[in-house]
Amino acid sequence: MNTRKREPIIKSLMDNDVYKATMMQAVWFLYSNLKVEYNFTNRSQTPFPKGFAAELRWQIKQMGKLRFTEEELNYLSTCPDLAFFKPEFLGQLRDFQLDPNDVIITEVDNGIKIAIRGLWYKTILWEVPILAIISELFYQMTGQPADMEVFQSNLERKVSKMTAAGCRFVEFGTRRRYSQAILEKVVVY
């Protein structure tokens, strides 16, 4: 494992895909008592480095300390593109916190199993940040550097093709990011 400073990867509940918040609102209004379970599937069978589960647990625990800030709540209530959020829903976000006890992480050989269990509206915001943490933590712990030349070239090529085709597009790479810093470069580009 690389020597690195231990700090939270996710620093805001807004570090998520916006559709998760829209789904959370629908679930809060329509299925507030429905219990669910999500399970992580390691489709590529990627082996995780020793100590990964413990680091992931620490990251999850840090997320349990996060709350929506007044600035974030104001953004959600005033952004014209997000005008579909209802005041009652935004009001309940003021006291919202994720509960790390909803996330069960089990180490299996070189892999991990993750289950998220609880009320749907209280667990719905876990998926994207946990996947982002897994991705980012994996790269941190294995020391795999990002190839910025390849990254920039691929980004320029893809954006150029999509723009030339008249496409409008939305970023959905949060869950698969190398790092927050690189993701910000994609969004700004």
PDB file of C-alpha atoms in Angstrom, residues 4-187:
ATOM      1  CA  ARG A   4      -0.662   8.494   1.771  1.00  0.00           C
ATOM      2  CA  LYS A   5      -2.486  10.901   3.989  1.00  0.00           C
ATOM      3  CA  ARG A   6      -5.796   9.471   5.094  1.00  0.00           C
ATOM      4  CA  GLU A   7      -8.581  11.877   4.254  1.00  0.00           C
ATOM      5  CA  PRO A   8     -12.204  11.519   3.193  1.00  0.00           C
ATOM      6  CA  ILE A   9     -12.715  11.018  -0.530  1.00  0.00           C
ATOM      7  CA  ILE A  10     -16.312  12.235  -0.421  1.00  0.00           C
ATOM      8  CA  LYS A  11     -16.533  15.649   1.198  1.00  0.00           C
ATOM      9  CA  SER A  12     -20.112  16.616   0.322  1.00  0.00           C
ATOM     10  CA  LEU A  13     -23.456  14.864  -0.076  1.00  0.00           C
ATOM     11  CA  MET A  14     -23.696  16.758  -3.379  1.00  0.00           C
ATOM     12  CA  ASP A  15     -20.844  14.596  -4.728  1.00  0.00           C
ATOM     13  CA  ASN A  16     -23.430  12.408  -6.433  1.00  0.00           C
ATOM     14  CA  ASP A  17     -25.434  12.126  -9.640  1.00  0.00           C
ATOM     15  CA  VAL A  18     -28.351  14.593  -9.620  1.00  0.00           C
ATOM     16  CA  TYR A  19     -30.772  11.861 -10.642  1.00  0.00           C
ATOM     17  CA  LYS A  20     -30.200  10.194  -7.258  1.00  0.00           C
ATOM     18  CA  ALA A  21     -31.619  13.276  -5.523  1.00  0.00           C
ATOM     19  CA  THR A  22     -34.601  13.308  -7.887  1.00  0.00           C
ATOM     20  CA  MET A  23     -35.192   9.622  -7.204  1.00  0.00           C
ATOM     21  CA  MET A  24     -34.798  10.246  -3.479  1.00  0.00           C
ATOM     22  CA  GLN A  25     -37.536  12.864  -3.640  1.00  0.00           C
ATOM     23  CA  ALA A  26     -39.917  10.473  -5.448  1.00  0.00           C
ATOM     24  CA  VAL A  27     -39.147   7.669  -3.005  1.00  0.00           C
ATOM     25  CA  TRP A  28     -39.563   9.995  -0.011  1.00  0.00           C
ATOM     26  CA  PHE A  29     -43.043  10.998  -1.187  1.00  0.00           C
ATOM     27  CA  LEU A  30     -44.229   7.603  -2.503  1.00  0.00           C
ATOM     28  CA  TYR A  31     -42.374   4.833  -0.620  1.00  0.00           C
ATOM     29  CA  SER A  32     -41.169   6.328   2.659  1.00  0.00           C
ATOM     30  CA  ASN A  33     -41.553   3.026   4.566  1.00  0.00           C
ATOM     31  CA  LEU A  34     -40.111   0.663   1.942  1.00  0.00           C
ATOM     32  CA  LYS A  35     -37.012  -1.269   3.032  1.00  0.00           C
ATOM     33  CA  VAL A  36     -34.492  -2.231   0.348  1.00  0.00           C
ATOM     34  CA  GLU A  37     -31.150  -3.946  -0.117  1.00  0.00           C
ATOM     35  CA  TYR A  38     -28.460  -3.049  -2.646  1.00  0.00           C
ATOM     36  CA  ASN A  39     -25.498  -5.350  -3.321  1.00  0.00           C
ATOM     37  CA  PHE A  40     -22.164  -4.516  -4.924  1.00  0.00           C
ATOM     38  CA  THR A  41     -21.115  -6.758  -7.817  1.00  0.00           C
ATOM     39  CA  ASN A  42     -17.449  -6.815  -8.799  1.00  0.00           C
ATOM     40  CA  ARG A  43     -18.155  -7.704 -12.451  1.00  0.00           C
ATOM     41  CA  SER A  44     -14.503  -7.684 -13.487  1.00  0.00           C
ATOM     42  CA  GLN A  45     -13.454  -9.811 -10.494  1.00  0.00           C
ATOM     43  CA  THR A  46     -10.801  -7.181  -9.723  1.00  0.00           C
ATOM     44  CA  PRO A  47      -8.663  -8.231  -6.764  1.00  0.00           C
ATOM     45  CA  PHE A  48      -8.462  -5.540  -4.105  1.00  0.00           C
ATOM     46  CA  PRO A  49      -5.278  -4.732  -2.185  1.00  0.00           C
ATOM     47  CA  LYS A  50      -4.779  -5.903   1.368  1.00  0.00           C
ATOM     48  CA  GLY A  51      -6.514  -3.592   3.834  1.00  0.00           C
ATOM     49  CA  PHE A  52      -8.993  -2.304   1.244  1.00  0.00           C
ATOM     50  CA  ALA A  53     -12.120  -3.273   3.213  1.00  0.00           C
ATOM     51  CA  ALA A  54     -10.844  -1.493   6.337  1.00  0.00           C
ATOM     52  CA  GLU A  55     -10.086   1.671   4.339  1.00  0.00           C
ATOM     53  CA  LEU A  56     -13.488   1.493   2.684  1.00  0.00           C
ATOM     54  CA  ARG A  57     -15.178   1.158   6.091  1.00  0.00           C
ATOM     55  CA  TRP A  58     -13.290   4.240   7.306  1.00  0.00           C
ATOM     56  CA  GLN A  59     -14.429   6.208   4.232  1.00  0.00           C
ATOM     57  CA  ILE A  60     -18.047   5.132   4.785  1.00  0.00           C
ATOM     58  CA  LYS A  61     -17.840   6.211   8.422  1.00  0.00           C
ATOM     59  CA  GLN A  62     -16.624   9.657   7.307  1.00  0.00           C
ATOM     60  CA  MET A  63     -19.607   9.985   4.969  1.00  0.00           C
ATOM     61  CA  GLY A  64     -21.892   9.503   7.965  1.00  0.00           C
ATOM     62  CA  LYS A  65     -20.658  12.870   9.274  1.00  0.00           C
ATOM     63  CA  LEU A  66     -21.783  14.798   6.203  1.00  0.00           C
ATOM     64  CA  ARG A  67     -24.858  16.997   6.014  1.00  0.00           C
ATOM     65  CA  PHE A  68     -26.222  19.252   3.318  1.00  0.00           C
ATOM     66  CA  THR A  69     -24.944  22.785   3.882  1.00  0.00           C
ATOM     67  CA  GLU A  70     -27.184  25.836   3.688  1.00  0.00           C
ATOM     68  CA  GLU A  71     -25.360  26.829   0.494  1.00  0.00           C
ATOM     69  CA  GLU A  72     -26.102  23.414  -1.073  1.00  0.00           C
ATOM     70  CA  LEU A  73     -29.747  23.518  -0.007  1.00  0.00           C
ATOM     71  CA  ASN A  74     -30.048  27.037  -1.405  1.00  0.00           C
ATOM     72  CA  TYR A  75     -28.569  25.840  -4.709  1.00  0.00           C
ATOM     73  CA  LEU A  76     -31.064  22.966  -4.879  1.00  0.00           C
ATOM     74  CA  SER A  77     -33.945  25.339  -4.202  1.00  0.00           C
ATOM     75  CA  THR A  78     -32.926  28.156  -6.586  1.00  0.00           C
ATOM     76  CA  CYS A  79     -31.181  26.496  -9.555  1.00  0.00           C
ATOM     77  CA  PRO A  80     -33.574  26.785 -12.546  1.00  0.00           C
ATOM     78  CA  ASP A  81     -32.496  23.370 -13.856  1.00  0.00           C
ATOM     79  CA  LEU A  82     -33.535  21.809 -10.528  1.00  0.00           C
ATOM     80  CA  ALA A  83     -36.892  23.570 -10.128  1.00  0.00           C
ATOM     81  CA  PHE A  84     -38.643  20.220  -9.643  1.00  0.00           C
ATOM     82  CA  PHE A  85     -37.519  19.853  -6.000  1.00  0.00           C
ATOM     83  CA  LYS A  86     -40.443  20.458  -3.647  1.00  0.00           C
ATOM     84  CA  PRO A  87     -39.977  22.622  -0.541  1.00  0.00           C
ATOM     85  CA  GLU A  88     -41.123  19.780   1.771  1.00  0.00           C
ATOM     86  CA  PHE A  89     -38.420  17.512   0.386  1.00  0.00           C
ATOM     87  CA  LEU A  90     -35.716  20.167   0.593  1.00  0.00           C
ATOM     88  CA  GLY A  91     -36.769  20.815   4.188  1.00  0.00           C
ATOM     89  CA  GLN A  92     -36.177  17.194   5.160  1.00  0.00           C
ATOM     90  CA  LEU A  93     -32.711  17.323   3.570  1.00  0.00           C
ATOM     91  CA  ARG A  94     -31.714  19.920   6.191  1.00  0.00           C
ATOM     92  CA  ASP A  95     -31.505  17.142   8.825  1.00  0.00           C
ATOM     93  CA  PHE A  96     -30.541  14.284   6.504  1.00  0.00           C
ATOM     94  CA  GLN A  97     -27.482  12.136   7.236  1.00  0.00           C
ATOM     95  CA  LEU A  98     -26.387   8.820   5.816  1.00  0.00           C
ATOM     96  CA  ASP A  99     -26.115   6.033   8.381  1.00  0.00           C
ATOM     97  CA  PRO A 100     -22.868   4.029   8.003  1.00  0.00           C
ATOM     98  CA  ASN A 101     -24.587   1.145   9.822  1.00  0.00           C
ATOM     99  CA  ASP A 102     -26.677   0.645   6.659  1.00  0.00           C
ATOM    100  CA  VAL A 103     -23.513  -0.474   4.832  1.00  0.00           C
ATOM    101  CA  ILE A 104     -22.129  -3.966   5.490  1.00  0.00           C
ATOM    102  CA  ILE A 105     -18.667  -4.661   4.045  1.00  0.00           C
ATOM    103  CA  THR A 106     -17.254  -8.178   4.043  1.00  0.00           C
ATOM    104  CA  GLU A 107     -13.791  -9.180   2.884  1.00  0.00           C
ATOM    105  CA  VAL A 108     -13.759 -12.324   0.740  1.00  0.00           C
ATOM    106  CA  ASP A 109     -10.326 -13.575  -0.358  1.00  0.00           C
ATOM    107  CA  ASN A 110      -9.012 -10.685  -2.518  1.00  0.00           C
ATOM    108  CA  GLY A 111     -12.481  -9.255  -2.959  1.00  0.00           C
ATOM    109  CA  ILE A 112     -15.197  -7.481  -1.063  1.00  0.00           C
ATOM    110  CA  LYS A 113     -18.919  -7.858  -0.650  1.00  0.00           C
ATOM    111  CA  ILE A 114     -21.029  -4.829   0.097  1.00  0.00           C
ATOM    112  CA  ALA A 115     -24.678  -4.766   1.076  1.00  0.00           C
ATOM    113  CA  ILE A 116     -26.655  -1.616   1.784  1.00  0.00           C
ATOM    114  CA  ARG A 117     -29.828  -2.185   3.770  1.00  0.00           C
ATOM    115  CA  GLY A 118     -32.439   0.191   5.113  1.00  0.00           C
ATOM    116  CA  LEU A 119     -35.290   2.472   4.206  1.00  0.00           C
ATOM    117  CA  TRP A 120     -35.075   3.263   0.526  1.00  0.00           C
ATOM    118  CA  TYR A 121     -35.093   7.052   0.835  1.00  0.00           C
ATOM    119  CA  LYS A 122     -32.398   6.886   3.538  1.00  0.00           C
ATOM    120  CA  THR A 123     -30.093   4.579   1.540  1.00  0.00           C
ATOM    121  CA  ILE A 124     -30.576   5.807  -2.016  1.00  0.00           C
ATOM    122  CA  LEU A 125     -27.689   8.287  -1.854  1.00  0.00           C
ATOM    123  CA  TRP A 126     -25.104   5.606  -0.961  1.00  0.00           C
ATOM    124  CA  GLU A 127     -24.669   3.936  -4.370  1.00  0.00           C
ATOM    125  CA  VAL A 128     -22.793   6.540  -6.423  1.00  0.00           C
ATOM    126  CA  PRO A 129     -20.414   7.764  -3.686  1.00  0.00           C
ATOM    127  CA  ILE A 130     -19.546   4.217  -2.609  1.00  0.00           C
ATOM    128  CA  LEU A 131     -18.675   3.312  -6.194  1.00  0.00           C
ATOM    129  CA  ALA A 132     -16.617   6.522  -6.478  1.00  0.00           C
ATOM    130  CA  ILE A 133     -14.806   5.656  -3.239  1.00  0.00           C
ATOM    131  CA  ILE A 134     -14.100   2.111  -4.434  1.00  0.00           C
ATOM    132  CA  SER A 135     -12.645   3.405  -7.696  1.00  0.00           C
ATOM    133  CA  GLU A 136     -10.630   6.242  -6.204  1.00  0.00           C
ATOM    134  CA  LEU A 137      -9.422   4.209  -3.224  1.00  0.00           C
ATOM    135  CA  PHE A 138      -8.335   1.375  -5.524  1.00  0.00           C
ATOM    136  CA  TYR A 139      -6.136   3.735  -7.542  1.00  0.00           C
ATOM    137  CA  GLN A 140      -4.737   5.345  -4.403  1.00  0.00           C
ATOM    138  CA  MET A 141      -3.893   2.037  -2.739  1.00  0.00           C
ATOM    139  CA  THR A 142      -2.408   0.400  -5.849  1.00  0.00           C
ATOM    140  CA  GLY A 143      -0.466   3.503  -6.849  1.00  0.00           C
ATOM    141  CA  GLN A 144      -1.639   3.328 -10.458  1.00  0.00           C
ATOM    142  CA  PRO A 145      -0.938   6.731 -12.000  1.00  0.00           C
ATOM    143  CA  ALA A 146      -3.370   8.390 -14.377  1.00  0.00           C
ATOM    144  CA  ASP A 147      -2.028   8.745 -17.914  1.00  0.00           C
ATOM    145  CA  MET A 148      -2.970  12.391 -18.388  1.00  0.00           C
ATOM    146  CA  GLU A 149      -1.912  12.506 -22.062  1.00  0.00           C
ATOM    147  CA  VAL A 150      -4.190   9.593 -22.952  1.00  0.00           C
ATOM    148  CA  PHE A 151      -6.934  11.027 -20.743  1.00  0.00           C
ATOM    149  CA  GLN A 152      -6.790  14.460 -22.422  1.00  0.00           C
ATOM    150  CA  SER A 153      -6.625  12.964 -25.912  1.00  0.00           C
ATOM    151  CA  ASN A 154      -9.620  10.673 -25.273  1.00  0.00           C
ATOM    152  CA  LEU A 155     -11.614  13.494 -23.716  1.00  0.00           C
ATOM    153  CA  GLU A 156     -10.979  15.845 -26.643  1.00  0.00           C
ATOM    154  CA  ARG A 157     -11.817  13.144 -29.210  1.00  0.00           C
ATOM    155  CA  LYS A 158     -15.067  12.129 -27.515  1.00  0.00           C
ATOM    156  CA  VAL A 159     -16.281  15.677 -26.859  1.00  0.00           C
ATOM    157  CA  SER A 160     -15.451  16.658 -30.434  1.00  0.00           C
ATOM    158  CA  LYS A 161     -17.407  13.711 -31.888  1.00  0.00           C
ATOM    159  CA  MET A 162     -20.405  14.295 -29.661  1.00  0.00           C
ATOM    160  CA  THR A 163     -20.455  18.035 -30.309  1.00  0.00           C
ATOM    161  CA  ALA A 164     -20.108  17.528 -34.087  1.00  0.00           C
ATOM    162  CA  ALA A 165     -23.069  15.134 -33.962  1.00  0.00           C
ATOM    163  CA  GLY A 166     -25.148  17.784 -32.187  1.00  0.00           C
ATOM    164  CA  CYS A 167     -25.356  15.769 -29.001  1.00  0.00           C
ATOM    165  CA  ARG A 168     -26.149  17.240 -25.652  1.00  0.00           C
ATOM    166  CA  PHE A 169     -24.591  15.236 -22.889  1.00  0.00           C
ATOM    167  CA  VAL A 170     -24.495  14.906 -19.150  1.00  0.00           C
ATOM    168  CA  GLU A 171     -21.616  13.648 -17.047  1.00  0.00           C
ATOM    169  CA  PHE A 172     -22.289  10.311 -15.330  1.00  0.00           C
ATOM    170  CA  GLY A 173     -18.690   9.378 -14.543  1.00  0.00           C
ATOM    171  CA  THR A 174     -18.750  10.132 -10.819  1.00  0.00           C
ATOM    172  CA  ARG A 175     -19.051   6.476  -9.925  1.00  0.00           C
ATOM    173  CA  ARG A 176     -16.109   5.396 -12.106  1.00  0.00           C
ATOM    174  CA  ARG A 177     -13.712   8.270 -11.582  1.00  0.00           C
ATOM    175  CA  TYR A 178      -9.992   8.021 -11.110  1.00  0.00           C
ATOM    176  CA  SER A 179     -10.165  11.013  -8.777  1.00  0.00           C
ATOM    177  CA  GLN A 180     -12.312  14.037  -7.958  1.00  0.00           C
ATOM    178  CA  ALA A 181      -9.672  16.312  -9.503  1.00  0.00           C
ATOM    179  CA  ILE A 182      -9.769  14.510 -12.862  1.00  0.00           C
ATOM    180  CA  LEU A 183     -13.555  14.348 -12.828  1.00  0.00           C
ATOM    181  CA  GLU A 184     -13.649  18.139 -12.361  1.00  0.00           C
ATOM    182  CA  LYS A 185     -11.472  18.521 -15.481  1.00  0.00           C
ATOM    183  CA  VAL A 186     -14.011  16.485 -17.459  1.00  0.00           C
ATOM    184  CA  VAL A 187     -16.961  18.513 -16.200  1.00  0.00           C
TER     185      VAL A 187
END
